[in-house]
XYZ file of C-alpha atoms in Angstrom:
690
model
C 66.835 44.695 2.005
C 69.253 42.163 0.587
C 69.137 38.406 0.701
C 71.013 38.196 3.946
C 68.384 40.473 5.514
C 65.689 38.305 4.265
C 67.303 35.232 5.778
C 67.816 37.010 9.168
C 64.081 38.017 9.074
C 62.976 34.444 8.491
C 65.309 33.223 11.155
C 63.767 35.733 13.672
C 60.326 34.692 12.698
C 61.113 31.034 13.109
C 63.241 31.143 16.198
C 61.983 34.187 18.120
C 63.840 37.430 19.065
C 66.920 38.119 21.047
C 67.138 40.234 24.164
C 69.745 43.004 24.655
C 71.986 40.444 26.262
C 71.763 38.278 23.181
C 69.794 35.509 24.708
C 67.124 33.975 22.464
C 63.534 34.447 23.671
C 61.218 31.919 22.175
C 57.692 32.888 21.263
C 54.917 31.400 23.394
C 52.206 29.288 21.806
C 49.342 31.164 20.350
C 45.919 31.281 22.092
C 44.444 29.146 19.341
C 47.062 26.493 19.913
C 46.252 26.449 23.599
C 42.596 26.232 22.925
C 43.066 23.436 20.458
C 45.110 21.489 23.000
C 42.389 22.082 25.708
C 39.713 20.888 23.189
C 41.665 17.661 22.532
C 42.033 17.051 26.227
C 38.310 17.761 26.759
C 37.310 15.433 23.920
C 39.474 12.606 25.364
C 37.947 13.048 28.806
C 34.475 13.033 27.291
C 35.181 9.821 25.417
C 36.461 8.196 28.643
C 33.403 9.418 30.488
C 31.057 8.038 27.777
C 32.937 4.747 27.867
C 32.611 4.595 31.555
C 28.862 5.237 31.369
C 28.395 2.640 28.665
C 30.299 0.030 30.795
C 27.986 0.924 33.747
C 24.978 0.226 31.515
C 26.398 -3.040 30.192
C 27.247 -4.218 33.735
C 23.566 -3.727 34.840
C 22.225 -5.391 31.685
C 24.554 -8.385 31.566
C 25.616 -9.135 35.122
C 23.143 -7.797 37.610
C 20.345 -10.143 38.595
C 16.808 -8.917 38.702
C 15.222 -8.339 42.078
C 13.037 -11.155 43.305
C 9.932 -9.189 44.000
C 6.326 -9.158 42.954
C 6.362 -5.312 42.460
C 7.134 -4.413 38.899
C 8.020 -0.835 40.034
C 10.705 -2.245 42.397
C 12.157 -4.434 39.610
C 12.417 -1.509 37.257
C 13.998 0.706 39.929
C 16.568 -1.984 40.798
C 17.402 -2.456 37.082
C 17.423 1.218 35.867
C 18.361 3.093 39.056
C 22.194 2.587 38.848
C 22.280 3.340 35.112
C 19.638 6.173 34.838
C 22.237 8.901 34.539
C 23.824 7.022 31.472
C 20.526 5.734 30.023
C 20.230 8.235 27.068
C 23.844 8.002 25.811
C 23.881 4.199 25.537
C 20.362 3.805 24.156
C 21.010 6.355 21.326
C 23.134 3.705 19.658
C 20.792 0.816 20.381
C 17.077 1.842 20.107
C 17.039 2.380 16.385
C 13.273 2.426 16.089
C 12.681 5.658 18.041
C 13.525 8.101 15.271
C 11.385 6.335 12.616
C 8.517 6.169 15.098
C 8.603 9.904 16.015
C 9.169 10.951 12.396
C 6.201 8.837 11.199
C 3.917 10.161 13.950
C 4.986 13.811 13.397
C 4.361 13.477 9.586
C 0.857 12.205 10.062
C 0.039 14.792 12.780
C 0.676 17.493 10.198
C -2.469 16.386 8.403
C -4.615 16.989 11.509
C -6.498 20.322 11.311
C -6.902 21.007 15.053
C -3.136 20.915 15.777
C -3.392 23.542 18.621
C -5.283 21.110 20.950
C -3.249 17.956 20.660
C -2.301 15.704 23.657
C 0.599 13.257 23.626
C 0.990 10.493 26.123
C 4.390 8.711 26.040
C 3.946 5.482 28.076
C 7.127 4.093 29.485
C 8.694 7.436 28.499
C 11.737 6.973 30.727
C 14.002 10.010 30.765
C 11.877 12.026 28.380
C 14.371 11.669 25.615
C 11.524 11.046 23.180
C 10.284 14.601 23.776
C 13.760 15.942 22.932
C 13.769 13.931 19.752
C 10.264 14.853 18.743
C 11.315 18.527 18.739
C 13.474 17.623 15.689
C 10.362 16.695 13.783
C 7.724 19.177 14.948
C 7.137 22.159 17.094
C 6.377 20.903 20.657
C 4.139 23.961 21.325
C 1.577 22.408 19.025
C 0.786 19.978 21.800
C -1.535 21.340 24.474
C -0.087 18.790 26.826
C 2.684 16.154 26.792
C 2.712 13.407 29.391
C 5.861 11.352 30.029
C 4.564 8.375 32.074
C 6.947 5.927 33.699
C 6.900 3.570 36.708
C 10.700 3.929 37.491
C 11.472 6.750 40.022
C 15.102 7.232 38.855
C 14.106 7.540 35.206
C 11.343 10.017 36.119
C 13.858 12.098 38.049
C 16.021 12.339 35.019
C 13.045 13.312 32.969
C 12.122 16.078 35.340
C 15.588 17.504 35.104
C 15.330 17.465 31.311
C 11.981 19.219 31.417
C 13.426 21.969 33.672
C 16.623 22.361 31.507
C 14.610 22.797 28.363
C 11.990 25.008 29.817
C 9.088 22.785 28.540
C 5.958 24.376 30.068
C 3.587 21.838 28.466
C 5.412 18.688 29.591
C 4.489 16.741 32.742
C 6.450 13.791 34.073
C 4.039 11.350 35.837
C 5.281 8.363 37.865
C 2.485 5.981 37.248
C 1.537 2.614 35.853
C 0.642 2.603 32.142
C -2.134 0.165 32.834
C -3.843 2.747 35.082
C -2.926 6.220 33.741
C -5.463 8.445 31.959
C -4.719 12.046 30.878
C -6.586 14.819 32.587
C -8.049 15.840 29.158
C -9.673 12.388 28.866
C -8.538 12.076 25.287
C -5.156 11.804 23.558
C -4.194 12.507 19.975
C -0.946 10.565 20.174
C 0.026 7.618 22.436
C 3.456 6.005 22.118
C 5.097 2.925 23.447
C 8.814 3.372 22.736
C 10.603 0.194 23.685
C 8.302 -0.155 26.669
C 5.428 -2.475 25.748
C 7.813 -5.471 25.885
C 8.610 -4.569 29.493
C 5.068 -4.360 30.690
C 3.879 -7.769 31.900
C 0.169 -7.118 31.760
C 0.463 -5.716 28.279
C -3.289 -6.405 27.452
C -4.270 -3.975 30.168
C -1.749 -1.253 28.987
C -3.031 -1.491 25.437
C -6.691 -1.448 26.510
C -6.070 1.558 28.592
C -4.325 3.394 25.890
C -7.125 2.625 23.398
C -9.703 3.854 25.872
C -8.575 7.337 25.666
C -7.144 7.476 22.089
C -8.981 9.989 19.986
C -11.321 7.933 17.733
C -11.156 10.411 14.826
C -7.585 11.713 14.613
C -5.770 9.503 17.233
C -2.491 7.627 16.478
C -0.914 4.960 18.501
C 2.724 4.431 17.652
C 4.895 1.525 18.893
C 8.541 0.650 18.381
C 10.313 -2.279 20.102
C 12.293 -5.458 19.629
C 10.494 -8.439 18.370
C 10.463 -12.018 17.233
C 7.879 -13.252 14.781
C 5.563 -16.122 15.232
C 6.071 -19.318 13.155
C 3.169 -18.401 10.837
C 3.342 -14.612 11.137
C 2.806 -11.940 8.447
C 5.353 -12.206 5.668
C 7.584 -9.168 6.719
C 7.716 -10.380 10.300
C 8.902 -13.909 9.651
C 12.310 -15.172 10.722
C 13.926 -18.598 11.234
C 13.215 -20.758 14.305
C 16.888 -20.273 15.374
C 16.526 -16.435 15.412
C 13.168 -16.639 17.173
C 14.606 -18.822 19.929
C 17.944 -16.968 20.280
C 16.547 -13.403 20.549
C 13.704 -14.291 22.862
C 16.000 -16.110 25.241
C 18.560 -13.153 25.246
C 15.988 -10.524 26.149
C 14.085 -12.754 28.522
C 17.119 -12.708 30.916
C 16.232 -9.023 31.459
C 12.556 -9.732 31.904
C 11.898 -8.289 28.476
C 9.353 -10.314 26.471
C 9.712 -9.690 22.719
C 7.451 -12.527 21.559
C 4.777 -12.023 18.998
C 1.895 -11.756 21.408
C 1.955 -8.098 21.966
C 1.909 -7.234 18.176
C -0.944 -9.718 17.661
C -2.944 -7.988 20.381
C -2.260 -4.626 18.881
C -3.455 -5.979 15.475
C -6.586 -7.256 17.156
C -7.350 -4.089 19.081
C -6.514 -1.512 16.398
C -6.061 -0.950 12.717
C -2.480 -0.963 11.462
C -1.806 1.733 8.923
C 2.012 1.577 8.625
C 4.715 -0.844 9.707
C 8.409 -1.308 9.314
C 10.570 -4.227 10.355
C 14.386 -4.105 10.472
C 17.510 -4.976 12.327
C 19.828 -2.744 14.342
C 23.400 -2.965 15.653
C 24.189 -3.385 19.332
C 26.941 -1.287 21.006
C 30.146 -3.371 21.676
C 28.624 -6.517 20.234
C 29.900 -7.003 16.699
C 28.077 -8.932 14.044
C 24.799 -9.356 15.899
C 21.843 -7.222 14.924
C 18.651 -7.114 17.008
C 15.303 -7.299 15.114
C 13.037 -4.213 15.821
C 9.749 -2.898 14.440
C 7.903 0.390 14.142
C 4.123 0.458 13.671
C 1.351 3.104 13.560
C -2.166 2.256 14.510
C -5.508 4.052 14.578
C -8.893 3.301 16.146
C -10.242 0.336 14.143
C -11.295 1.096 10.521
C -11.447 -1.963 8.217
C -10.232 -0.035 5.205
C -6.882 0.737 6.944
C -5.716 -2.879 7.573
C -2.391 -3.469 6.165
C -0.619 -6.698 5.111
C 2.474 -6.366 3.036
C 4.179 -9.288 1.279
C 7.904 -9.742 1.261
C 9.214 -9.425 -2.275
C 12.555 -10.148 -3.960
C 13.836 -9.496 -7.463
C 14.058 -12.517 -9.771
C 17.450 -14.234 -10.230
C 20.040 -12.305 -12.279
C 18.439 -8.999 -11.669
C 20.836 -6.311 -10.229
C 20.246 -5.152 -6.593
C 18.793 -1.840 -7.859
C 16.574 -0.597 -10.696
C 17.572 -0.981 -14.356
C 15.696 2.172 -15.597
C 15.527 5.629 -14.023
C 12.998 6.766 -16.593
C 10.371 5.086 -18.854
C 11.815 4.382 -22.360
C 8.431 4.525 -24.186
C 7.107 7.737 -25.789
C 3.742 8.363 -24.196
C 2.749 11.127 -26.595
C 3.166 8.701 -29.550
C 0.883 6.304 -27.672
C -1.968 8.824 -26.992
C -3.825 8.684 -30.360
C -3.801 4.842 -30.349
C -4.292 4.076 -26.664
C -6.955 6.796 -26.079
C -6.828 6.567 -22.273
C -9.380 8.645 -20.466
C -12.194 8.759 -17.800
C -13.425 5.331 -16.658
C -10.535 3.403 -18.028
C -8.821 0.686 -15.921
C -5.206 0.526 -17.166
C -2.389 -2.051 -16.791
C 1.197 -1.113 -17.477
C 4.715 -2.156 -16.620
C 6.365 0.180 -14.044
C 9.852 0.686 -15.601
C 10.895 4.162 -14.519
C 7.393 5.037 -13.564
C 7.069 8.220 -15.750
C 4.324 6.755 -17.978
C 2.397 5.353 -15.109
C 2.016 8.857 -13.714
C 1.225 10.125 -17.255
C -1.739 7.741 -17.307
C -2.920 9.282 -13.957
C -2.790 12.662 -15.734
C -5.205 11.275 -18.383
C -7.983 11.152 -15.716
C -8.258 7.432 -15.856
C -10.143 5.480 -13.190
C -7.153 3.303 -12.175
C -3.628 2.550 -13.154
C -2.169 -0.771 -12.046
C 1.622 -0.503 -12.425
C 3.323 -3.773 -12.013
C 6.969 -4.910 -12.043
C 8.768 -8.058 -10.882
C 11.714 -5.881 -9.906
C 10.782 -4.326 -6.535
C 13.494 -1.606 -7.027
C 11.548 -0.228 -9.990
C 8.401 -0.084 -7.865
C 10.375 1.539 -5.006
C 11.417 4.427 -7.420
C 7.759 4.930 -8.485
C 6.487 4.722 -4.964
C 9.029 7.375 -3.792
C 7.581 9.637 -6.697
C 4.035 8.922 -5.583
C 4.754 9.766 -1.910
C 6.809 12.741 -2.842
C 3.871 14.136 -4.901
C 1.680 13.852 -1.835
C 4.169 15.173 0.781
C 6.457 17.641 -0.931
C 6.198 21.031 -2.644
C 6.911 21.330 -6.292
C 10.482 22.863 -6.005
C 11.692 19.971 -3.759
C 9.977 17.463 -6.094
C 11.699 19.030 -9.114
C 15.058 18.843 -7.456
C 14.646 15.202 -6.720
C 13.337 13.953 -9.994
C 14.023 16.821 -12.390
C 17.628 17.598 -11.355
C 18.194 14.312 -9.732
C 19.941 15.920 -6.740
C 18.781 17.425 -3.454
C 21.119 18.840 -0.894
C 18.708 18.127 1.925
C 17.441 14.656 0.894
C 18.379 12.792 4.069
C 16.217 15.248 6.108
C 13.336 15.155 3.647
C 13.469 11.386 3.536
C 13.424 10.955 7.290
C 10.710 13.538 8.036
C 8.526 13.587 4.938
C 8.889 10.499 2.829
C 10.005 7.504 4.846
C 6.931 7.557 7.224
C 4.656 6.840 4.236
C 6.689 4.311 2.254
C 5.937 0.619 2.252
C 8.414 -1.643 4.053
C 9.961 -2.897 0.771
C 10.467 0.572 -0.534
C 11.753 1.987 2.722
C 14.399 -0.775 3.054
C 15.515 -0.056 -0.440
C 15.912 3.775 -0.108
C 17.390 3.742 3.415
C 20.569 2.385 1.975
C 20.421 4.448 -1.322
C 19.967 7.957 -0.188
C 23.264 8.784 -1.766
C 21.677 8.520 -5.156
C 20.340 12.041 -4.686
C 23.679 13.375 -3.674
C 25.525 11.887 -6.700
C 22.758 12.321 -9.160
C 19.763 9.896 -9.408
C 20.134 9.511 -13.197
C 23.704 8.184 -12.834
C 22.486 5.191 -10.775
C 20.764 1.984 -11.720
C 21.729 0.022 -14.783
C 20.844 2.675 -17.300
C 22.409 5.341 -15.050
C 25.687 3.538 -15.211
C 25.486 3.500 -18.998
C 24.832 7.185 -19.015
C 27.796 7.879 -16.823
C 30.042 5.573 -18.935
C 28.927 7.301 -22.187
C 29.695 10.732 -20.835
C 33.199 9.481 -19.851
C 33.617 7.973 -23.377
C 32.643 11.264 -24.959
C 35.504 12.942 -23.173
C 37.943 10.165 -24.075
C 36.893 10.268 -27.820
C 37.041 14.095 -27.831
C 33.316 14.217 -28.551
C 32.240 16.266 -25.471
C 32.462 19.502 -27.344
C 30.136 18.347 -30.098
C 27.651 16.944 -27.524
C 27.553 20.220 -25.612
C 26.984 22.091 -28.801
C 24.081 19.777 -29.679
C 22.560 20.378 -26.241
C 22.565 24.069 -26.939
C 21.387 23.908 -30.490
C 18.445 26.249 -31.255
C 17.254 24.505 -34.385
C 17.103 21.060 -35.853
C 19.259 22.114 -38.774
C 21.988 23.369 -36.392
C 21.885 20.089 -34.480
C 22.103 17.972 -37.652
C 25.127 19.959 -38.833
C 26.955 19.385 -35.482
C 26.090 15.675 -35.474
C 27.057 15.053 -39.153
C 30.328 16.934 -38.853
C 31.576 15.063 -35.726
C 34.566 12.873 -36.562
C 32.957 9.616 -35.347
C 29.930 9.981 -37.588
C 32.083 10.801 -40.602
C 34.166 7.762 -39.815
C 31.142 5.470 -39.889
C 29.902 6.990 -43.115
C 33.198 7.081 -44.967
C 35.175 4.090 -43.714
C 35.839 1.158 -46.063
C 33.567 -1.813 -45.499
C 36.391 -4.043 -44.075
C 37.347 -1.330 -41.451
C 33.725 -0.536 -40.618
C 33.189 -4.265 -40.001
C 36.128 -4.359 -37.609
C 34.858 -1.286 -35.794
C 31.291 -2.685 -35.550
C 32.482 -5.955 -34.197
C 34.741 -4.297 -31.575
C 31.898 -2.035 -30.415
C 29.541 -4.984 -30.260
C 32.096 -6.888 -28.164
C 32.839 -4.010 -25.775
C 29.545 -2.096 -25.561
C 26.737 -4.337 -26.962
C 27.582 -7.660 -25.459
C 24.874 -9.632 -23.674
C 26.100 -8.693 -20.193
C 26.282 -4.897 -20.898
C 22.938 -4.916 -22.645
C 21.139 -6.633 -19.756
C 22.642 -4.973 -16.716
C 23.110 -1.549 -18.502
C 20.221 -1.244 -20.948
C 17.872 -3.916 -19.618
C 17.875 -5.927 -22.876
C 17.466 -9.641 -22.074
C 18.839 -12.488 -24.119
C 15.523 -13.315 -25.816
C 15.226 -9.733 -27.026
C 18.863 -9.766 -28.146
C 18.069 -12.883 -30.182
C 15.067 -11.256 -31.796
C 17.341 -8.515 -33.156
C 19.884 -11.024 -34.521
C 17.079 -13.004 -36.097
C 16.107 -9.904 -38.181
C 19.721 -9.883 -39.457
C 20.502 -6.534 -37.748
C 23.973 -6.149 -36.266
C 23.898 -4.766 -32.709
C 26.174 -1.795 -33.656
C 23.917 -1.016 -36.622
C 20.848 -1.257 -34.390
C 22.321 1.281 -31.978
C 23.558 3.600 -34.826
C 20.069 3.439 -36.403
C 18.534 4.498 -33.052
C 20.802 7.482 -32.447
C 21.056 8.616 -36.029
C 17.243 8.717 -36.348
C 16.890 10.885 -33.281
C 19.676 13.237 -34.244
C 18.337 13.775 -37.718
C 14.660 14.216 -36.777
C 14.243 15.667 -33.272
C 15.740 18.674 -31.451
C 17.252 17.142 -28.296
C 17.697 20.361 -26.475
C 13.987 21.339 -26.601
C 11.893 18.361 -27.632
C 13.424 15.113 -26.560
C 13.692 14.630 -22.731
C 14.841 10.972 -23.150
C 18.152 11.766 -24.720
C 18.582 15.130 -23.016
C 18.445 13.280 -19.712
C 21.040 10.793 -21.002
C 23.397 13.469 -22.144
C 23.099 15.760 -19.041
C 22.040 13.529 -16.162
C 18.946 15.712 -15.540
C 15.802 17.181 -17.186
C 15.023 20.729 -17.998
C 11.767 22.316 -16.967
C 10.819 22.839 -20.663
C 12.049 19.420 -21.640
C 10.738 16.738 -19.256
C 8.044 14.191 -18.631
C 4.590 15.490 -18.055
C 4.582 14.562 -14.365
C 7.551 16.920 -13.802
C 5.850 19.992 -15.131
C 4.340 22.314 -12.706
C 0.891 21.725 -14.140
C 1.280 17.995 -14.098
C 2.520 17.962 -10.441
C -0.335 20.187 -9.286
C -2.868 17.926 -11.024
C -1.313 14.827 -9.454
C -1.218 16.386 -6.010
C -4.820 17.417 -6.338
C -5.838 13.839 -6.428
C -4.912 12.310 -9.711
C -2.010 10.430 -8.195
C -4.532 8.546 -6.047
C -5.622 6.408 -9.109
C -2.174 4.718 -9.086
C -1.824 1.329 -7.585
C 1.715 -0.172 -7.487
C 2.024 -3.986 -7.666
C 5.030 -5.958 -6.794
C 4.468 -9.168 -8.933
C 4.879 -10.600 -12.317
C 2.803 -9.275 -15.260
C 0.656 -12.384 -15.928
C -0.834 -12.815 -12.449
C -1.679 -9.123 -12.293
C -3.302 -9.287 -15.724
C -5.474 -12.130 -14.437
C -6.485 -10.326 -11.338
C -9.128 -8.004 -12.876
C -10.687 -6.679 -16.009
C -8.982 -3.875 -17.986
C -9.911 -1.494 -20.827
C -6.377 -0.464 -21.697
C -3.104 -2.522 -21.492
C 0.459 -1.248 -22.221
C 2.666 -4.268 -22.804
C 5.710 -2.158 -23.643
C 8.293 -4.607 -24.966
C 7.494 -7.154 -22.213
C 6.431 -10.076 -24.456
C 9.835 -9.848 -26.259
C 11.252 -11.272 -23.044
C 9.091 -14.296 -23.052
C 9.299 -17.740 -24.636
C 6.524 -18.884 -26.987
C 4.677 -20.869 -24.274
C 4.484 -17.963 -21.825
C 3.709 -15.553 -24.659
C 0.663 -17.733 -25.524
C -0.409 -17.659 -21.882
C -0.229 -13.856 -21.916
C -2.208 -13.690 -25.146
C -4.876 -16.003 -23.706
C -5.152 -13.894 -20.550
C -5.421 -10.755 -22.581
C -8.397 -12.276 -24.441
C -10.074 -13.130 -21.142
C -9.293 -9.997 -19.105
C -9.518 -7.075 -21.681
C -13.035 -5.865 -22.148
C -14.614 -5.647 -25.633
C -13.361 -2.613 -27.381
C -10.379 -2.479 -25.013
C -6.993 -1.523 -26.482
C -3.584 -3.128 -26.116
C -0.355 -1.562 -27.368
C 3.179 -2.738 -27.451
C 6.578 -2.267 -29.068
C 9.038 -4.905 -30.200
C 12.748 -5.109 -31.036
C 11.677 -7.401 -33.884
C 10.062 -6.146 -37.174
C 7.312 -8.864 -36.929
C 7.293 -10.665 -33.565
C 5.695 -14.091 -33.583
C 3.511 -13.349 -30.649
C 1.423 -10.829 -32.634
C -0.315 -13.829 -34.121
C -0.971 -15.288 -30.609
C -2.738 -12.109 -29.590
C -4.705 -11.966 -32.753
C -5.863 -15.589 -32.213
C -6.999 -14.613 -28.688
C -9.838 -12.369 -30.145
C -8.103 -9.133 -31.167
C -7.781 -7.239 -34.425
C -4.050 -6.583 -34.649
C -2.364 -3.784 -36.631
C 1.298 -2.930 -37.010
C 1.156 0.849 -36.732
C 4.784 1.543 -37.637
C 7.977 -0.191 -38.574
C 11.500 1.199 -38.218
C 13.001 2.562 -41.477
C 16.673 3.716 -41.937
C 17.018 7.489 -41.284
C 13.446 7.746 -39.911
C 12.315 8.212 -36.380
C 9.427 6.045 -35.031
C 9.093 8.104 -31.898
C 11.352 10.220 -29.644
C 12.904 7.085 -28.102
C 13.358 5.391 -31.519
C 14.667 2.280 -29.900
C 12.394 -0.405 -31.238
C 11.739 -1.955 -34.607
C 7.897 -1.975 -34.614
C 4.855 -0.586 -32.841
C 1.494 -2.494 -32.618
C -2.125 -1.899 -31.627
C -4.668 -4.582 -30.854
C -8.384 -3.929 -30.288
C -10.531 -6.564 -28.460
C -13.324 -7.764 -30.764
């Protein structure tokens, strides 16, 4: 067929076919096009219906006056009756505490052995939506019985429809007063108040009744609701007087009392084991965010009382962690620290790897302290993940730094057991495990930038070869033959000086070193005082590693930097299967995470082992003397203290010696040598309490 035929064929395809009379018959739209058009129409109608329902709810909330009657049931019916059909849709974008509540309860119920005989009582359960939502977190058949209890007839009717539609055989909807209801079984494993306690005027009676049938051994009482704090409330509940006044007035117009009295009575009657306070958006009301809380209680046990302080990072700290891993070689520490059974250890958190390594040494207790709450949030996530996840999920999170299902794992397995500070941090940073954990934080951004720089400087090929080198000799040959190393070794002194100054200006300036590498001004000054140029300091570090340690097999610090992940045969001890299993078997329980500065934590108890890392490099002489004095008072006789410094001979070594220690400089950095697998410091010290 010629070109003209091709054109005619295209024309027929585009315009249709002609009949015998020559008239053009256009093709009809395809079935898919019609279905797409119908779907668009359906979606538009659904949006309009949803908007109409939301406006119905808003009209009842904002403009309808409450019935003037002594009957609470009548008031509820008058308020909820006209909006019952639209209740679930509107509240799904308003009651933000329900999912965290149900996830936290479900996660804890997994630990109960007799899960085939559980009873759940949902007080003020409304339309039964909590039952639907709970099915996302656990199998509803594990409950012998579920009671949805509510005093509003219209909401109960909606709940009965939901039960019938879903075929729930173990769910009963009971129109009753929470202050009087008792389950037929006489005992409940789970009792929940989901945005209902604030609407029960005699709340003391409702709480007392719930406690009366809560299982004293395994029972959980979960509450989520709006709130205002008291003037002298717990730290995480506090808010300004203006917010207390505003929100209490707003909710009071609908006969909803969100004052602190209900929480105080719960705290008095039960033991609080977990709590989370936050704010949530309000549909169609921009800028305003209503405060809400979630709390889990058990029958009173003094050891489960929980008070958490509000913590903030010191000024000039970034809004995230600086380190994704610990930059101290724990295997180099072992023969000098000699941590073991009976030891009470104090260490800085950093990336948390070495805190977990101490747990693997069978010590009695590890107090891991950091003034940056983000560092502790990372370690706490690791601790909770050890307890709640299986090894493969744990490896994906902290070995590979990525997990395709992290949001679900976080919601169902991890978040219910995190402290409030850590939970608030990770709720907004879940994407770290999508992009790669080890590309976030200060050091993570340096890792990412360096990998980009390798590409720009045509060094990626050499780096990839080093990562696959089988022997140290092969690695050294690749490193020494790269054009950048050759340039540094053969360039004339004037050119090398220009290159060093340029690199120092761009890569090793004070801002980059602090926010990227966690090197503060005082430590930067220590390096300069030793007469070492920052470019030479960095070159000494990397050259020593490349010449003395096989990165692909035996240096997880730089393997992680170059790849953004660990390998199962090249990783910190806590990431090995053996290390994970030992931590999960109970070793991780010796870890205590402290959000505070180092000095107050040092003064809090006696220790047998203290790892200072390079912490004292950061301090002025006055504070360093205070730390040395506290070490002398708090470290037991024979106790060991180790530290590293960016200086060859830091002044504070004499302060520690004067506090009653024998001090020895174990190692000093030499050109071409490697102090340890990090090789980032100039000296390594050991002090033993006399």
